[in-house]
Coordinates of C-alpha atoms in Angstrom, one line a residue:
M1481 CA 275.6 63.5 141.8
L1482 CA 275.6 67.1 142.8
I1483 CA 278.3 67.8 145.4
L1484 CA 278.0 71.0 147.4
K1485 CA 281.0 72.1 149.5
A1486 CA 281.1 74.7 152.2
R1487 CA 283.6 77.4 151.6
P1488 CA 286.6 77.4 154.0
A1489 CA 285.9 79.2 157.2
A1490 CA 288.0 81.6 159.2
P1491 CA 289.1 80.1 162.5
R1492 CA 286.5 80.5 165.2
R1493 CA 287.6 82.3 168.4
R1494 CA 286.9 79.8 171.1
R1495 CA 288.9 77.9 173.7
S1496 CA 289.6 74.4 172.3
F1497 CA 289.5 71.3 174.4
A1498 CA 293.1 70.7 173.6
A1499 CA 294.1 74.1 174.9
G1500 CA 292.2 73.6 178.1
A1501 CA 293.8 70.2 178.6
A1502 CA 297.2 71.6 177.9
A1503 CA 296.7 74.3 180.5
V1504 CA 295.7 71.8 183.1
L1505 CA 298.7 69.5 182.3
G1506 CA 301.2 72.4 182.1
L1507 CA 302.1 71.6 178.5
S1508 CA 303.1 74.1 175.9
L1509 CA 301.1 74.5 172.7
L1510 CA 302.1 74.8 169.1
P1511 CA 300.4 78.1 168.2
W1512 CA 299.6 77.1 164.6
A1513 CA 298.3 73.7 165.5
G1514 CA 296.6 74.0 168.9
V1515 CA 297.9 70.6 170.1
A1516 CA 300.1 69.8 173.1
A1517 CA 303.8 69.7 172.1
V1518 CA 305.3 66.7 173.9
T1519 CA 308.6 67.0 171.9
P1520 CA 309.6 69.4 169.2
S1521 CA 309.9 66.6 166.7
A1522 CA 306.5 65.0 167.4
A1523 CA 304.7 64.0 164.2
Q1524 CA 301.5 65.9 163.6
P1525 CA 298.5 63.6 163.0
G1526 CA 296.4 64.3 159.9
P1527 CA 292.7 65.3 159.7
V1528 CA 290.3 62.6 160.9
P1529 CA 287.6 61.7 158.2
V1530 CA 284.0 61.3 159.3
Q1531 CA 281.0 60.1 157.3
L1532 CA 277.4 60.7 158.3
L1533 CA 274.6 58.8 156.5
A1534 CA 271.3 60.5 157.1
L1535 CA 267.7 59.7 156.7
N1536 CA 264.4 61.2 157.8
D1537 CA 260.7 60.8 157.5
L1538 CA 260.7 57.1 156.8
H1539 CA 257.2 56.7 158.3
G1540 CA 257.6 53.0 158.6
N1541 CA 257.7 52.5 154.9
L1542 CA 259.7 49.3 154.8
D1543 CA 258.5 48.7 151.2
P1544 CA 258.6 51.1 148.3
V1545 CA 255.5 53.4 148.1
D1546 CA 253.4 53.0 144.9
G1547 CA 252.5 55.8 142.6
P1548 CA 253.7 59.5 142.5
A1549 CA 254.2 59.6 146.3
G1550 CA 256.9 57.0 145.9
S1551 CA 258.9 58.7 143.1
V1552 CA 261.9 61.1 143.2
S1553 CA 262.8 63.7 140.6
R1554 CA 266.3 64.4 139.2
I1555 CA 267.7 67.2 137.1
T1556 CA 269.7 65.8 134.1
E1557 CA 272.8 67.3 132.6
S1558 CA 270.6 68.8 129.9
G1559 CA 268.3 70.5 132.4
D1560 CA 265.4 68.2 132.1
V1561 CA 263.6 66.8 135.2
V1562 CA 262.9 63.1 135.2
R1563 CA 261.1 61.0 137.8
S1564 CA 261.8 57.5 139.0
Q1565 CA 260.2 55.2 141.5
A1566 CA 262.3 54.9 144.7
G1567 CA 262.2 53.5 148.2
G1568 CA 262.4 50.2 150.0
V1569 CA 264.5 49.6 153.1
A1570 CA 266.1 46.4 151.7
G1571 CA 267.5 48.4 148.9
L1572 CA 268.5 51.2 151.2
A1573 CA 270.5 48.7 153.3
T1574 CA 272.4 47.7 150.2
L1575 CA 273.3 51.3 149.4
L1576 CA 274.3 52.2 152.9
K1577 CA 276.6 49.2 153.1
D1578 CA 278.2 50.3 149.8
A1579 CA 278.5 53.9 151.0
R1580 CA 280.4 52.8 154.1
E1581 CA 283.0 50.9 152.1
G1582 CA 286.5 52.3 152.7
Q1583 CA 285.3 54.9 155.3
Q1584 CA 287.0 54.9 158.7
N1585 CA 284.4 56.6 160.9
T1586 CA 280.8 56.2 159.7
L1587 CA 277.7 57.1 161.6
T1588 CA 274.1 56.6 160.5
V1589 CA 271.7 59.3 161.8
G1590 CA 268.0 60.1 161.6
A1591 CA 266.1 63.4 161.8
G1592 CA 262.6 62.2 163.0
D1593 CA 259.4 60.7 161.8
L1594 CA 261.1 57.4 161.3
I1595 CA 257.9 55.8 162.7
G1596 CA 254.3 56.9 162.8
G1597 CA 251.9 57.3 159.9
S1598 CA 253.1 53.9 158.9
P1599 CA 251.7 51.3 156.5
L1600 CA 250.1 48.2 157.9
L1601 CA 253.2 46.1 157.8
S1602 CA 254.7 48.2 160.5
A1603 CA 251.7 49.8 162.2
N1604 CA 250.0 46.5 162.8
F1605 CA 252.8 45.9 165.4
H1606 CA 253.0 49.4 166.7
D1607 CA 256.1 50.1 164.5
E1608 CA 258.3 47.5 166.2
P1609 CA 259.1 46.1 162.7
T1610 CA 260.6 49.5 161.7
I1611 CA 262.7 49.7 164.8
D1612 CA 264.0 46.2 163.9
A1613 CA 264.8 47.4 160.4
L1614 CA 266.5 50.6 161.6
E1615 CA 268.7 48.5 163.9
E1616 CA 269.6 46.3 161.0
L1617 CA 270.4 49.4 159.0
G1618 CA 272.9 50.3 161.7
L1619 CA 271.2 53.5 162.9
D1620 CA 273.3 55.1 165.6
V1621 CA 271.1 58.0 166.8
A1622 CA 267.9 59.8 165.9
S1623 CA 265.9 62.8 166.9
V1624 CA 262.2 62.5 167.5
G1625 CA 259.6 63.9 165.0
N1626 CA 256.0 64.8 165.4
H1627 CA 254.8 61.3 164.3
E1628 CA 256.9 59.6 167.0
F1629 CA 254.1 61.1 169.2
D1630 CA 251.2 59.5 167.2
E1631 CA 250.4 57.2 170.1
G1632 CA 251.5 59.7 172.8
P1633 CA 254.7 60.1 174.8
D1634 CA 254.3 57.0 176.9
E1635 CA 254.2 54.8 173.8
L1636 CA 257.3 56.7 172.5
L1637 CA 259.1 55.9 175.7
R1638 CA 258.1 52.2 175.3
I1639 CA 259.5 52.3 171.8
A1640 CA 262.7 53.8 173.1
H1641 CA 263.2 51.6 176.2
G1642 CA 261.2 48.4 175.6
G1643 CA 258.3 46.5 176.9
C1644 CA 255.2 44.9 175.3
H1645 CA 252.3 47.1 174.3
P1646 CA 250.0 47.8 177.2
A1647 CA 246.8 46.9 175.2
D1648 CA 247.9 44.5 172.5
G1649 CA 250.7 42.7 174.3
C1650 CA 253.8 41.3 172.7
A1651 CA 254.0 41.5 168.9
V1652 CA 255.7 38.2 169.0
P1653 CA 254.3 35.9 171.7
D1654 CA 256.8 35.2 174.5
E1655 CA 259.3 37.6 173.0
P1656 CA 259.1 40.9 174.9
Y1657 CA 260.1 43.9 172.8
D1658 CA 263.5 45.1 174.0
G1659 CA 263.5 48.7 172.8
A1660 CA 265.6 50.6 170.3
D1661 CA 269.3 49.9 170.4
F1662 CA 269.9 53.5 169.3
P1663 CA 269.2 56.6 171.4
Y1664 CA 266.1 58.7 170.5
L1665 CA 266.8 62.4 171.4
A1666 CA 264.3 65.0 172.4
A1667 CA 266.2 68.0 173.7
N1668 CA 263.2 70.5 173.6
V1669 CA 260.4 68.2 174.7
T1670 CA 259.5 68.1 178.4
R1671 CA 256.7 66.9 180.6
K1672 CA 254.6 69.9 181.6
G1673 CA 256.1 71.7 184.6
S1674 CA 259.5 69.9 184.2
A1675 CA 262.7 71.3 182.9
E1676 CA 264.1 67.9 182.1
P1677 CA 263.8 66.5 178.5
L1678 CA 261.5 63.6 178.0
L1679 CA 264.4 61.7 176.3
P1680 CA 268.1 62.5 176.2
P1681 CA 269.0 65.9 174.7
Y1682 CA 272.2 64.8 173.1
W1683 CA 274.5 61.8 172.4
I1684 CA 278.2 61.8 172.2
K1685 CA 280.1 59.4 170.0
T1686 CA 283.8 58.7 170.8
L1687 CA 285.7 57.7 167.7
P1688 CA 288.5 55.0 167.9
G1689 CA 291.1 57.8 167.9
G1690 CA 289.5 59.5 170.9
E1691 CA 287.8 62.3 169.0
R1692 CA 284.2 63.1 170.0
I1693 CA 281.2 64.2 168.1
G1694 CA 278.1 65.5 169.9
F1695 CA 274.6 65.1 168.4
I1696 CA 271.8 67.4 169.7
G1697 CA 268.4 66.1 168.7
L1698 CA 265.1 68.1 168.7
I1699 CA 261.8 68.7 167.1
T1700 CA 260.0 71.8 165.7
R1701 CA 258.4 73.9 168.4
H1702 CA 255.4 73.9 166.2
A1703 CA 254.8 70.2 166.7
P1704 CA 251.5 70.8 168.6
D1705 CA 250.1 72.1 165.3
V1706 CA 250.6 68.7 163.6
I1707 CA 249.9 66.3 166.5
S1708 CA 246.5 65.4 167.9
A1709 CA 246.1 67.5 171.0
A1710 CA 244.7 64.6 173.0
R1711 CA 248.0 62.7 172.6
I1712 CA 250.3 65.5 174.0
R1713 CA 248.3 67.1 176.7
D1714 CA 251.1 66.5 179.3
V1715 CA 254.1 67.5 177.3
E1716 CA 255.6 70.8 176.1
F1717 CA 257.7 71.8 173.1
H1718 CA 260.3 74.5 173.6
D1719 CA 262.1 77.1 171.4
E1720 CA 264.6 75.4 169.1
V1721 CA 267.3 78.1 169.2
E1722 CA 267.3 78.5 173.0
T1723 CA 267.4 74.7 173.4
V1724 CA 270.4 74.3 171.0
E1725 CA 272.2 77.1 172.7
R1726 CA 271.9 75.4 176.0
Y1727 CA 273.1 72.0 175.0
S1728 CA 275.7 73.3 172.6
R1729 CA 277.2 75.2 175.5
E1730 CA 277.1 72.0 177.7
L1731 CA 278.9 70.1 174.9
T1732 CA 281.5 72.8 174.6
E1733 CA 282.1 72.9 178.3
M1734 CA 282.6 69.1 178.2
G1735 CA 285.3 69.6 175.4
V1736 CA 283.1 68.3 172.6
A1737 CA 284.0 70.6 169.8
A1738 CA 282.4 68.8 166.8
Q1739 CA 278.7 69.3 167.1
T1740 CA 275.8 68.2 164.9
V1741 CA 272.1 69.1 165.2
L1742 CA 269.5 66.6 164.2
I1743 CA 266.3 68.6 163.9
H1744 CA 262.8 67.6 162.7
E1745 CA 262.0 70.8 161.0
G1746 CA 262.5 71.7 157.3
G1747 CA 261.6 74.1 154.5
A1748 CA 258.3 74.7 152.8
H1749 CA 258.9 73.9 149.2
G1750 CA 257.5 70.3 149.2
D1751 CA 258.8 66.9 148.3
S1752 CA 258.7 67.4 144.5
V1753 CA 262.1 69.1 144.7
P1754 CA 264.8 67.3 142.6
Y1755 CA 267.1 65.5 144.9
N1756 CA 270.2 66.9 143.1
E1757 CA 269.0 70.5 142.8
D1758 CA 271.6 73.1 143.6
C1759 CA 270.2 74.8 146.7
D1760 CA 273.0 77.4 146.5
D1761 CA 272.2 78.5 143.0
G1762 CA 271.7 82.2 143.3
G1763 CA 273.7 82.5 146.5
P1764 CA 274.3 80.5 149.7
G1765 CA 271.1 78.7 150.7
A1766 CA 269.1 80.7 148.1
K1767 CA 266.5 77.9 147.7
L1768 CA 266.3 76.9 151.3
G1769 CA 262.8 77.5 152.6
Q1770 CA 261.5 78.6 156.0
P1771 CA 261.5 77.9 158.9
I1772 CA 264.7 75.8 158.7
R1773 CA 266.6 78.7 157.0
T1774 CA 266.2 81.0 160.0
L1775 CA 267.0 78.2 162.4
A1776 CA 270.1 77.2 160.5
E1777 CA 271.3 80.8 160.5
S1778 CA 270.6 81.2 164.2
F1779 CA 272.0 78.1 165.9
P1780 CA 275.2 79.0 167.8
P1781 CA 278.5 78.9 165.8
D1782 CA 279.8 75.9 167.7
V1783 CA 277.2 73.8 165.8
D1784 CA 279.0 72.6 162.6
V1785 CA 276.4 70.6 160.7
I1786 CA 272.6 70.5 160.6
V1787 CA 270.6 67.5 159.5
S1788 CA 266.9 68.2 159.1
G1789 CA 263.6 66.6 158.3
H1790 CA 259.8 67.2 158.4
S1791 CA 259.2 68.9 155.0
H1792 CA 260.1 65.7 153.0
E1793 CA 262.2 67.7 150.5
P1794 CA 265.8 66.8 149.6
Y1795 CA 268.4 69.5 149.8
V1796 CA 272.0 70.3 150.6
C1797 CA 272.4 74.0 151.4
T1798 CA 275.0 76.3 152.7
V1799 CA 274.0 79.1 155.2
P1800 CA 276.1 81.5 157.3
D1801 CA 276.1 80.9 161.0
P1802 CA 276.0 83.8 163.5
A1803 CA 279.7 84.3 163.1
G1804 CA 279.5 84.5 159.4
D1805 CA 281.0 81.1 158.7
P1806 CA 279.4 78.8 156.2
R1807 CA 277.5 75.9 157.6
V1808 CA 275.8 73.0 155.7
V1809 CA 272.2 72.0 156.3
T1810 CA 270.8 68.9 154.7
Q1811 CA 267.6 66.8 154.3
A1812 CA 266.9 63.6 152.5
A1813 CA 263.4 63.2 151.0
S1814 CA 261.0 60.8 152.8
F1815 CA 259.7 57.2 152.8
G1816 CA 263.3 55.9 152.3
R1817 CA 263.4 57.3 148.7
T1818 CA 266.8 59.0 149.2
Y1819 CA 269.6 59.2 151.8
T1820 CA 272.2 61.9 152.5
D1821 CA 276.0 61.1 152.4
L1822 CA 277.7 63.8 154.4
R1823 CA 281.5 63.9 154.9
F1824 CA 283.9 66.1 156.8
A1825 CA 287.2 66.0 158.6
L1826 CA 288.0 66.8 162.2
D1827 CA 291.0 68.8 163.2
P1828 CA 293.3 66.3 165.0
G1829 CA 294.3 69.0 167.5
T1830 CA 291.0 70.6 168.5
G1831 CA 288.7 67.8 167.6
D1832 CA 286.6 70.4 165.7
V1833 CA 285.0 70.1 162.3
L1834 CA 287.1 71.6 159.5
R1835 CA 284.3 73.5 157.8
G1836 CA 286.1 73.7 154.5
T1837 CA 286.0 69.9 154.2
V1838 CA 282.3 69.5 154.6
E1839 CA 280.6 68.0 151.5
A1840 CA 277.3 66.3 151.1
A1841 CA 275.0 64.8 148.4
N1842 CA 271.6 63.1 148.3
H1843 CA 271.4 59.8 146.6
P1844 CA 268.2 57.9 145.3
V1845 CA 267.2 54.5 146.5
L1846 CA 265.8 53.3 143.2
T1847 CA 263.4 50.3 143.4
A1848 CA 265.7 48.4 141.1
T1849 CA 268.4 48.4 143.7
P1850 CA 269.4 44.9 144.8
Q1851 CA 267.9 43.9 148.1
D1852 CA 270.2 43.3 151.1
P1853 CA 269.5 39.6 152.0
A1854 CA 269.5 40.1 155.8
M1855 CA 267.1 43.0 155.6
A1856 CA 264.8 41.3 153.1
K1857 CA 264.6 38.3 155.5
L1858 CA 263.8 40.5 158.4
I1859 CA 261.0 42.3 156.6
G1860 CA 259.7 39.0 155.2
T1861 CA 259.4 37.6 158.7
W1862 CA 257.2 40.5 159.8
R1863 CA 255.2 40.3 156.6
E1864 CA 254.3 36.7 157.2
R1865 CA 252.8 37.7 160.6
S1866 CA 250.2 40.0 158.9
A1867 CA 250.0 38.6 155.4
E1868 CA 246.4 37.4 155.6
L1869 CA 245.1 40.8 156.7
E1870 CA 247.3 42.7 154.3
K1871 CA 246.1 40.8 151.2
K1872 CA 242.4 41.0 152.0
P1873 CA 240.5 42.8 149.1
V1874 CA 238.4 45.7 150.3
G1875 CA 237.6 47.6 147.1
Y1876 CA 237.9 48.0 143.3
I1877 CA 238.8 51.0 141.2
T1878 CA 238.8 51.9 137.5
D1879 CA 241.8 54.1 137.5
D1880 CA 244.6 55.6 139.7
L1881 CA 243.3 57.7 142.6
P1882 CA 246.2 60.3 143.2
G1883 CA 246.5 61.5 146.8
R1884 CA 249.8 62.1 148.5
G1885 CA 251.6 62.2 145.2
S1886 CA 249.3 64.7 143.6
T1887 CA 250.2 68.4 143.4
A1888 CA 246.7 69.5 142.4
P1889 CA 244.6 71.5 144.8
E1890 CA 241.8 68.9 144.5
R1891 CA 243.0 65.4 144.9
P1892 CA 240.8 62.6 143.7
L1893 CA 241.7 60.4 146.7
G1894 CA 240.9 63.2 149.1
G1895 CA 237.3 63.3 147.7
V1896 CA 236.9 59.6 148.1
I1897 CA 238.1 59.7 151.7
A1898 CA 235.8 62.6 152.6
D1899 CA 232.9 60.8 150.9
G1900 CA 233.6 57.8 153.0
Q1901 CA 233.7 59.8 156.2
V1902 CA 230.3 61.3 155.5
E1903 CA 228.7 57.9 154.8
A1904 CA 230.3 56.5 158.0
T1905 CA 228.8 59.3 160.2
R1906 CA 225.3 59.7 158.7
G1907 CA 224.0 58.4 162.0
N1908 CA 225.4 61.5 163.7
G1909 CA 223.6 63.7 161.1
A1910 CA 226.6 64.3 158.9
E1911 CA 225.9 66.4 155.7
I1912 CA 229.5 67.1 154.6
A1913 CA 233.1 66.1 155.5
M1914 CA 236.5 67.5 155.0
I1915 CA 240.1 66.1 155.3
Q1916 CA 243.4 68.0 155.3
P1917 CA 245.9 67.1 152.6
G1918 CA 248.4 65.8 155.2
G1919 CA 245.9 63.2 156.2
I1920 CA 246.3 61.5 152.8
R1921 CA 249.5 59.4 153.1
A1922 CA 249.8 57.7 149.8
D1923 CA 248.1 57.1 146.4
L1924 CA 245.8 54.3 145.3
T1925 CA 247.1 52.9 142.0
Y1926 CA 245.2 50.8 139.5
T1927 CA 248.2 48.6 138.6
S1928 CA 248.6 45.7 141.0
S1929 CA 251.3 46.0 143.6
G1930 CA 251.2 42.2 144.2
D1931 CA 249.3 39.3 143.1
E1932 CA 245.8 40.7 143.9
G1933 CA 245.2 41.9 140.3
D1934 CA 244.8 45.3 138.6
G1935 CA 242.2 47.5 140.1
V1936 CA 241.9 45.6 143.4
V1937 CA 242.5 47.6 146.6
T1938 CA 243.8 45.5 149.4
Y1939 CA 243.4 46.3 153.1
A1940 CA 247.1 47.1 153.3
E1941 CA 246.8 49.6 150.4
A1942 CA 243.8 51.3 152.0
F1943 CA 245.6 51.4 155.4
R1944 CA 248.7 53.0 153.8
V1945 CA 246.5 55.8 152.5
S1946 CA 244.8 56.4 155.9
P1947 CA 246.9 54.8 158.6
F1948 CA 246.2 56.9 161.7
E1949 CA 243.1 55.1 162.9
T1950 CA 242.0 58.4 164.3
G1951 CA 238.4 58.8 165.5
L1952 CA 235.9 60.8 163.5
V1953 CA 233.9 63.7 165.1
T1954 CA 230.7 65.1 163.7
M1955 CA 229.9 68.7 164.9
T1956 CA 227.6 71.6 164.2
L1957 CA 229.0 74.7 162.5
T1958 CA 227.2 77.7 161.4
G1959 CA 227.5 78.9 157.8
D1960 CA 229.8 81.7 158.9
Q1961 CA 232.0 79.1 160.8
L1962 CA 232.1 76.8 157.8
V1963 CA 233.3 79.7 155.6
E1964 CA 235.9 80.6 158.2
V1965 CA 237.2 77.0 158.3
L1966 CA 237.8 77.1 154.6
R1967 CA 239.4 80.6 154.8
Q1968 CA 241.8 79.3 157.4
G1969 CA 243.3 77.1 154.7
F1970 CA 244.8 80.3 153.2
S1971 CA 245.4 82.5 156.3
G1972 CA 247.0 82.4 159.7
A1973 CA 249.2 79.4 160.0
N1974 CA 248.5 78.5 156.3
E1975 CA 249.0 81.8 154.7
D1976 CA 252.5 81.0 153.3
R1977 CA 251.6 77.5 152.2
A1978 CA 248.0 77.0 151.5
R1979 CA 246.1 73.9 152.6
F1980 CA 243.2 73.1 150.4
M1981 CA 240.6 71.2 152.5
Q1982 CA 239.5 68.2 150.5
P1983 CA 235.7 68.2 150.5
S1984 CA 233.0 65.6 150.2
A1985 CA 230.7 65.6 147.3
A1986 CA 228.1 68.0 148.8
L1987 CA 230.6 70.7 149.5
S1988 CA 232.2 73.0 147.0
Y1989 CA 234.2 76.3 147.0
A1990 CA 236.3 78.6 144.8
V1991 CA 239.8 80.0 145.4
D1992 CA 241.4 82.9 143.6
L1993 CA 245.2 82.4 143.8
R1994 CA 245.8 85.9 142.4
L1995 CA 244.8 87.3 145.8
S1996 CA 246.6 86.8 149.1
G1997 CA 245.8 85.5 152.6
G1998 CA 242.2 84.6 153.5
A1999 CA 241.0 86.8 150.6
R2000 CA 241.9 83.9 148.3
L2001 CA 238.7 82.1 149.4
D2002 CA 235.7 83.4 147.6
A2003 CA 233.2 83.2 150.4
S2004 CA 230.2 83.7 148.1
S2005 CA 231.2 80.5 146.2
V2006 CA 230.8 78.1 149.1
R2007 CA 228.0 75.7 148.5
V2008 CA 226.4 72.8 150.4
A2009 CA 224.3 70.4 148.4
G2010 CA 224.4 73.0 145.6
Q2011 CA 223.0 75.8 147.7
P2012 CA 224.8 78.9 148.9
V2013 CA 225.8 78.7 152.5
V2014 CA 223.5 80.6 154.8
A2015 CA 225.4 82.5 157.5
D2016 CA 223.3 81.5 160.5
R2017 CA 222.2 78.1 159.3
E2018 CA 223.6 75.1 161.1
Y2019 CA 225.5 72.4 159.2
R2020 CA 226.6 69.0 160.4
V2021 CA 230.3 68.5 159.5
T2022 CA 232.5 65.5 160.0
V2023 CA 236.3 65.7 160.4
N2024 CA 239.0 63.6 162.1
E2025 CA 239.9 64.2 165.8
F2026 CA 243.1 66.0 164.8
L2027 CA 241.1 68.7 162.9
A2028 CA 238.4 68.7 165.5
E2029 CA 241.0 69.9 168.0
G2030 CA 242.2 72.7 165.7
G2031 CA 245.1 70.9 164.0
N2032 CA 247.0 72.4 161.0
G2033 CA 245.8 75.9 161.9
F2034 CA 242.0 75.1 161.5
T2035 CA 241.2 76.5 164.9
E2036 CA 237.5 77.3 164.0
F2037 CA 236.7 73.6 164.4
K2038 CA 237.3 74.0 168.1
D2039 CA 234.2 76.0 168.4
G2040 CA 232.0 73.4 166.8
T2041 CA 229.0 72.3 169.0
D2042 CA 227.0 69.1 169.6
R2043 CA 230.1 67.0 169.0
R2044 CA 229.5 63.3 168.5
G2045 CA 232.0 60.6 168.0
G2046 CA 232.1 56.9 168.2
D2047 CA 234.1 53.9 167.4
M2048 CA 234.4 54.7 163.7
T2049 CA 237.9 55.8 162.6
D2050 CA 239.2 57.4 159.5
T2051 CA 240.8 54.1 158.5
A2052 CA 237.7 52.1 159.0
A2053 CA 235.5 54.7 157.2
L2054 CA 237.7 54.4 154.1
V2055 CA 237.6 50.6 154.1
S2056 CA 233.9 50.5 154.7
Y2057 CA 233.2 53.0 151.9
L2058 CA 235.4 51.1 149.4
Q2059 CA 233.5 47.9 150.3
S2060 CA 230.1 49.4 149.9
A2061 CA 230.7 51.7 146.9
S2062 CA 232.6 49.3 144.7
S2063 CA 232.6 45.7 143.5
P2064 CA 234.4 43.6 140.8
Q2065 CA 231.4 44.3 138.5
S2066 CA 231.1 48.0 139.5
P2067 CA 234.5 49.4 140.4
L2068 CA 234.8 52.9 141.8
A2069 CA 235.7 55.7 139.4
P2070 CA 237.7 58.8 140.3
P2071 CA 235.4 61.6 141.4
S2072 CA 235.1 64.4 138.9
P2073 CA 237.3 67.4 139.8
A2074 CA 234.5 69.9 140.4
R2075 CA 234.5 70.5 144.1
I2076 CA 237.3 73.1 144.2
E2077 CA 237.4 75.8 141.6
V2078 CA 240.8 77.4 141.2
R2079 CA 241.2 80.8 139.6
E2080 CA 244.7 81.9 138.5

């Protein structure tokens, strides 16, 4: 495993808690140790070891994810990159227990999106199964992520504090949900017009020896770009650096010198990064993407360690803090495929992190890992409650349909989902449909994942691909607006990391990656039903509610007119399409990759 160590740091110039306490008590200090001298011969305690086990972006995946989306890559000693299937919370539980062996002070932490966008096993019970599993894992504290808001802030508060679901009632009859036994943190999320965080901004852990570690938890300020606007109308997301400065200062004033930030924000390289890649190859943090790099360099020097999430890429990087001292920033992958083992020592006098002792590594959770019996039993109990629905066959395929795990601009599963959304909304006049890549949460694999048989798509597998149950909206766009929507996939918020809209069969377009920004879209190439788009002609277009509200930077959708919705959701549309377009005698084949032309 790759181990990256922060270089030793020069002492930071700040008043330590020990110094403040000594001044109050009238004690003298040993100038080289910073601890109260009770007697000249007092033995000096040694550094206090601490271990953080970190995960992020689990998304309720209690089971391993099939296909490419469930694999991790590793660089071998010879320089080759190999991929292996990984994931599964029962295996993760085994590895975390092993990692804790022999450690004196271990804490397990999360950096957001632990729930939301979840497979049926968890989503069928509003993610209460995942909270149960996280408690069994021994999670101590977590920051919120954007997907913690999938059902809105009130549902997040229910998850945190307890109570049965207001519409569906108790997941287990006569057993009210008691809330998470770990704190969810949301330092930079407030109700509109309020200065108070929706959830606690930080959590302080006191170790057996009296040392304290503060954890500040927050989410990217860009969260509204990736959350359905209807779900967060009454909350606000604030600047990350200003928020951390505020609460780091509070912790320092309370004498908490060791400070860790748990932030749901990451880089932009994607989740195909090998989990043991040397992020510092070429210089400190050379391979760390934005925006997490700037944030990690900007948070106040009193913050010692940064655990991040959101981009699903594994990394262990070193960046300089504003005082020039090296600071480690980490992220595991996603879906429970890896976890981060981060270790450091605390100065016994000041209680601060000794930066030179910080080391971290990401470790894979291979599917062959033995399952922890207690966790396997817990997951099995929840599975029994939804087994009949999970195993129901809803479609048949001739081959793999890559989606989340595909790196191609045009993803076969994206085309299938878009085709299903057109068919589901023909009654609203739909001619074409589009789906953003992030709306595809998994792959459909031909090989059976259970006892259903090869080529059979179960309801659980279809749900895992499209789990949001978001309403569909059909709207009118002019030809100019349609072209602008596609252009926004390469400009504005998407200029640095292009989002190729996945089109239904009647829509096609070409992209020239040799150009930059919106110029990458060849506007003259856009076709509907084989005909060039006419600037002032009106087209009926179906998208999910998230896109209809301008999500992921596709703001042109907000100007669509004659908007019609209904009871049909993205999940139901996919299931309905698989049922109508395939059968055991006539399974569905992958669509031909001819809807997006890429010029390089």
